[in-house]
Coordinates of C-alpha atoms in Angstrom, one line a residue:
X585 CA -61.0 -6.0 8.6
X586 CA -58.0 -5.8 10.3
X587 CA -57.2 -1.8 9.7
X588 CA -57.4 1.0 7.6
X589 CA -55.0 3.6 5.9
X590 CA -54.4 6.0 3.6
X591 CA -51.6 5.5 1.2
X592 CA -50.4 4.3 -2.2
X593 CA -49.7 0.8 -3.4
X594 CA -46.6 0.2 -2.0
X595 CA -47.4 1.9 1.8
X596 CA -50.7 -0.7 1.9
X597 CA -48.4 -3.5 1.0
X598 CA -45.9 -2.8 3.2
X599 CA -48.4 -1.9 5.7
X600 CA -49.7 -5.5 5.2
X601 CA -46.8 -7.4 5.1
X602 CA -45.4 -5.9 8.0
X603 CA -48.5 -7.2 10.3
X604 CA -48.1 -10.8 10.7
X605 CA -52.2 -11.3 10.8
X606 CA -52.8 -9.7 7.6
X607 CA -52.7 -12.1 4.5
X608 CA -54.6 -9.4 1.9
X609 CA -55.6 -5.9 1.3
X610 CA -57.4 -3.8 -0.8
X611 CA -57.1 -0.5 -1.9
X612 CA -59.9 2.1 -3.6
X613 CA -59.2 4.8 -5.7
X614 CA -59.2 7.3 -2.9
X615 CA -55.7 5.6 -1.6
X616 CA -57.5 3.6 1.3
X617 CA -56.1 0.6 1.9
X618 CA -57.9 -1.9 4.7
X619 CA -56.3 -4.6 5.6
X620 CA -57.6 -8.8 6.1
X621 CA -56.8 -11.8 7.4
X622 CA -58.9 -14.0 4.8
X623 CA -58.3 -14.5 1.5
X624 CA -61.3 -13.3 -0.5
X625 CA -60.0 -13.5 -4.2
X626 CA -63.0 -11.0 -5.7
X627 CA -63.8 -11.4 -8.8
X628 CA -62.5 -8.9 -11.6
X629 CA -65.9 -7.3 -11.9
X630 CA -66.4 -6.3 -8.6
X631 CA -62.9 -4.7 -9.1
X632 CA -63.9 -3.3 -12.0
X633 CA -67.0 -1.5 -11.0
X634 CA -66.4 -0.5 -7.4
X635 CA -62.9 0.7 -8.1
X636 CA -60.9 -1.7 -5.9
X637 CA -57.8 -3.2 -5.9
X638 CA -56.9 -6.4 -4.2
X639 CA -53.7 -7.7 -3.3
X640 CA -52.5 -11.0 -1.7
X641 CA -49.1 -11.3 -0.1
X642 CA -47.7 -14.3 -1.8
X643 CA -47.7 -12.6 -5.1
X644 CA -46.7 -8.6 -3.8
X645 CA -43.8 -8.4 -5.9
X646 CA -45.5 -8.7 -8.8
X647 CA -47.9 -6.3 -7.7
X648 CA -45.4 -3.9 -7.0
X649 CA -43.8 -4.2 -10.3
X650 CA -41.0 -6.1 -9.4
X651 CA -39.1 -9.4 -9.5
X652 CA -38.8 -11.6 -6.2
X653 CA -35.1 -12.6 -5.6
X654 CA -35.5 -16.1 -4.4
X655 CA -34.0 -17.0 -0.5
X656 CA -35.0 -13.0 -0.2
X657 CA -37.6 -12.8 1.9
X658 CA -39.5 -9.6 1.0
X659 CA -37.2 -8.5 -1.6
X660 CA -37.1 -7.7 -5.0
X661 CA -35.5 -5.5 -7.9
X662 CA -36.4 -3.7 -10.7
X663 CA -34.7 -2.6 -14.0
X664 CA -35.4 0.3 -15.9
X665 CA -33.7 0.4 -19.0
X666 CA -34.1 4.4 -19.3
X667 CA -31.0 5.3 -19.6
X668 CA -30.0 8.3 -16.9
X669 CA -27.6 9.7 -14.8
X670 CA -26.7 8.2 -11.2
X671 CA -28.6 11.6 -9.3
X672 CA -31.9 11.4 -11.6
X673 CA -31.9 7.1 -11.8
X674 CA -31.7 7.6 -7.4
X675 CA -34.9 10.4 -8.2
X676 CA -36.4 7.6 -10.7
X677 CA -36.6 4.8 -7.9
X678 CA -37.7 7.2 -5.0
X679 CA -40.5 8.0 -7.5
X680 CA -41.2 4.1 -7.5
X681 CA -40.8 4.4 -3.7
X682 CA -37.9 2.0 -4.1
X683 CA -33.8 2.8 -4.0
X684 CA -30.9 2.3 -6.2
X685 CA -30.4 -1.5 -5.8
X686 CA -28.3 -2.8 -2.7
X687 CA -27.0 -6.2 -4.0
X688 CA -25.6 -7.0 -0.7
X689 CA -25.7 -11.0 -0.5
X690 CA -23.8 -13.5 -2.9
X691 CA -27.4 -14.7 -3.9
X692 CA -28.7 -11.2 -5.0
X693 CA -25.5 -10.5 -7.0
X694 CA -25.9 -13.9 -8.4
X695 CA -30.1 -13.8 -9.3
X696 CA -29.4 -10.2 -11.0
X697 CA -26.9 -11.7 -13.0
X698 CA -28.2 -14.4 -14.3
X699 CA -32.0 -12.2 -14.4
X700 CA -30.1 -9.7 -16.3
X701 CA -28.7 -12.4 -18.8
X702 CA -31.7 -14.4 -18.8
X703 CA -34.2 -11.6 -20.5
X704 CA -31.1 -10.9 -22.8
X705 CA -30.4 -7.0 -21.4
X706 CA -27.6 -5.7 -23.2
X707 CA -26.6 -2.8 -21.4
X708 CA -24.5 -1.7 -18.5
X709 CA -26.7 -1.0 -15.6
X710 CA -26.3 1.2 -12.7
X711 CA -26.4 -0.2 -8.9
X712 CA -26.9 2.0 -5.8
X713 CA -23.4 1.7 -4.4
X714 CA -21.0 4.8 -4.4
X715 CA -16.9 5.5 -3.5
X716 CA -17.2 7.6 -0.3
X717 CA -13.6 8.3 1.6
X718 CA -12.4 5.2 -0.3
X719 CA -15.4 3.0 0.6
X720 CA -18.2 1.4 -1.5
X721 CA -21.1 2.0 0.3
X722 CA -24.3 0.8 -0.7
X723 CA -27.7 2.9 -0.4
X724 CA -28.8 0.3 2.3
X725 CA -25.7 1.6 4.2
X726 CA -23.5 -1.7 3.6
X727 CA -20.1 -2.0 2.5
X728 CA -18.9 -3.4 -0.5
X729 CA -15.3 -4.6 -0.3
X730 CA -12.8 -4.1 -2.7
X731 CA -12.5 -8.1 -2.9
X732 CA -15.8 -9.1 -3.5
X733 CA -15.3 -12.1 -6.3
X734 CA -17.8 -10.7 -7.5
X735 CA -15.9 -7.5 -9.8
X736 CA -14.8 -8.0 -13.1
X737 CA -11.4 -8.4 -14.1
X738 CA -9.2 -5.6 -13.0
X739 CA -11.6 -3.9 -10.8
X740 CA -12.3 -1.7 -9.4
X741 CA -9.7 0.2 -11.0
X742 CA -10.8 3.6 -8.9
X743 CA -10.2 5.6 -12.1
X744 CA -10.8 9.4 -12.3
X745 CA -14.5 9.9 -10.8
X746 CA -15.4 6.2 -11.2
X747 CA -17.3 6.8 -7.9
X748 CA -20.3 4.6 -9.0
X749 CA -20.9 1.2 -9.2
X750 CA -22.3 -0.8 -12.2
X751 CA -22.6 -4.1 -13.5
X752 CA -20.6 -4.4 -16.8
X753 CA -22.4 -6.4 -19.9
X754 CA -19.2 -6.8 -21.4
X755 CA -17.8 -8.9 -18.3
X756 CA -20.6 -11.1 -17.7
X757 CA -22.7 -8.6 -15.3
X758 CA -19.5 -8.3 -13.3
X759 CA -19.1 -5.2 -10.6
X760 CA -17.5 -2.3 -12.5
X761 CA -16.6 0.8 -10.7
X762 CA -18.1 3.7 -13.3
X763 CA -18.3 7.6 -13.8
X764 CA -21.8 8.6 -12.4
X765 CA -23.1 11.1 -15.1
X766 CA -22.4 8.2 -17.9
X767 CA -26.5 7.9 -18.6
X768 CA -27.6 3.7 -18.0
X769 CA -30.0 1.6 -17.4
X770 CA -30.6 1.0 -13.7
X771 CA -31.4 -1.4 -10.9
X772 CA -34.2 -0.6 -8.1
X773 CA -34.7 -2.6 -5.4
X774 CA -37.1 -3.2 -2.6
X775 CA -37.9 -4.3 0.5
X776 CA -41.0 -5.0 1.4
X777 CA -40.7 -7.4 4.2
X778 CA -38.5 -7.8 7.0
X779 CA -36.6 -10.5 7.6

């Protein structure tokens, strides 16, 4: 064993994948988490009847609920198609001990795009990126400029308090600035590595 913590899921996976020697972990149903640098692949009993969980880095975006975005090291998103408002979908990710999703790449823009597509969503869905001083700034603390080829046609059309940022179904998953108490589905994201 490598260390021990308390924590939940997410803080033991982190914990792990921020220590280049650990490779697995486990976590009981107290919250302690204990960290390895073998792979031990338990079987599902002893899981079962000692109350373990136990997690491997390769697949810890599954475990955290998650998709991997692919050339993301330590990345991934989430969608929850509970449809809210921008202040209680930011409460819903904290809750998930992730954020509003910071699509700050061409390739992330791109996977959740074609993700988004691909499982046949049909709804507008939020991103964590807001109008402040007349600056998109993402929840990561990034900019988004105004001419990104990534918005839809037209936008962002800075409209009336159409302060938040969405990706519009209608346009392909295009940027779309939007009005943040319209209730959507939403976009969580992660990071659960460091590059």
């Amino acid at each position: 064993m490598l260390w021990q913590i308390t924590g939940s899921k997410v803080t033991c996976l982190v914990a792990c994948a921020t220590d280049p020697r650990c490779i697995s972990c486990f976590l009981d149903g107290q919250s302690y988490c204990s960290g390895h640098s073998l792979i031990y692949r338990p079987s599902s009993t002893l899981q079962d009847s000692q109350g373990l969980w136990y997690y491997e880095l390769n697949d810890a975006a599954s475990k955290l609920g998650c998709v991997a975005v692919p050339g993301e090291t330590g990345y991934c998103v989430k969608l929850n198609v509970t449809k809210l408002a921008w202040s209680d979908q930011e409460t819903a990710c904290e809750s998930d001990n992730m954020r509003l999703a910071s699509l700050t790449t061409d390739n992330r823009v791109t996977f959740v795009q074609n993700y988004l597509i691909g499982i046949g969503h049909t709804s507008a869905t939020t991103l964590g990126a807001q109008l402040i001083s007349g600056t998109w700034i993402w929840k990561s603390g990034d900019t988004l400029s105004v001419t990104s080829p990534h918005w839809g046609p037209g936008e962002p059309t800075t409209g009336p308090d159409e302060n938040c940022l969405m990706m519009a179904y209608a346009t392909g998953y295009r940027l779309n600035d939007g009005m943040c108490w319209v209730q959507l589905s939403f976009l969580c994201d992660l990071t659960f590595l460091a590059n």
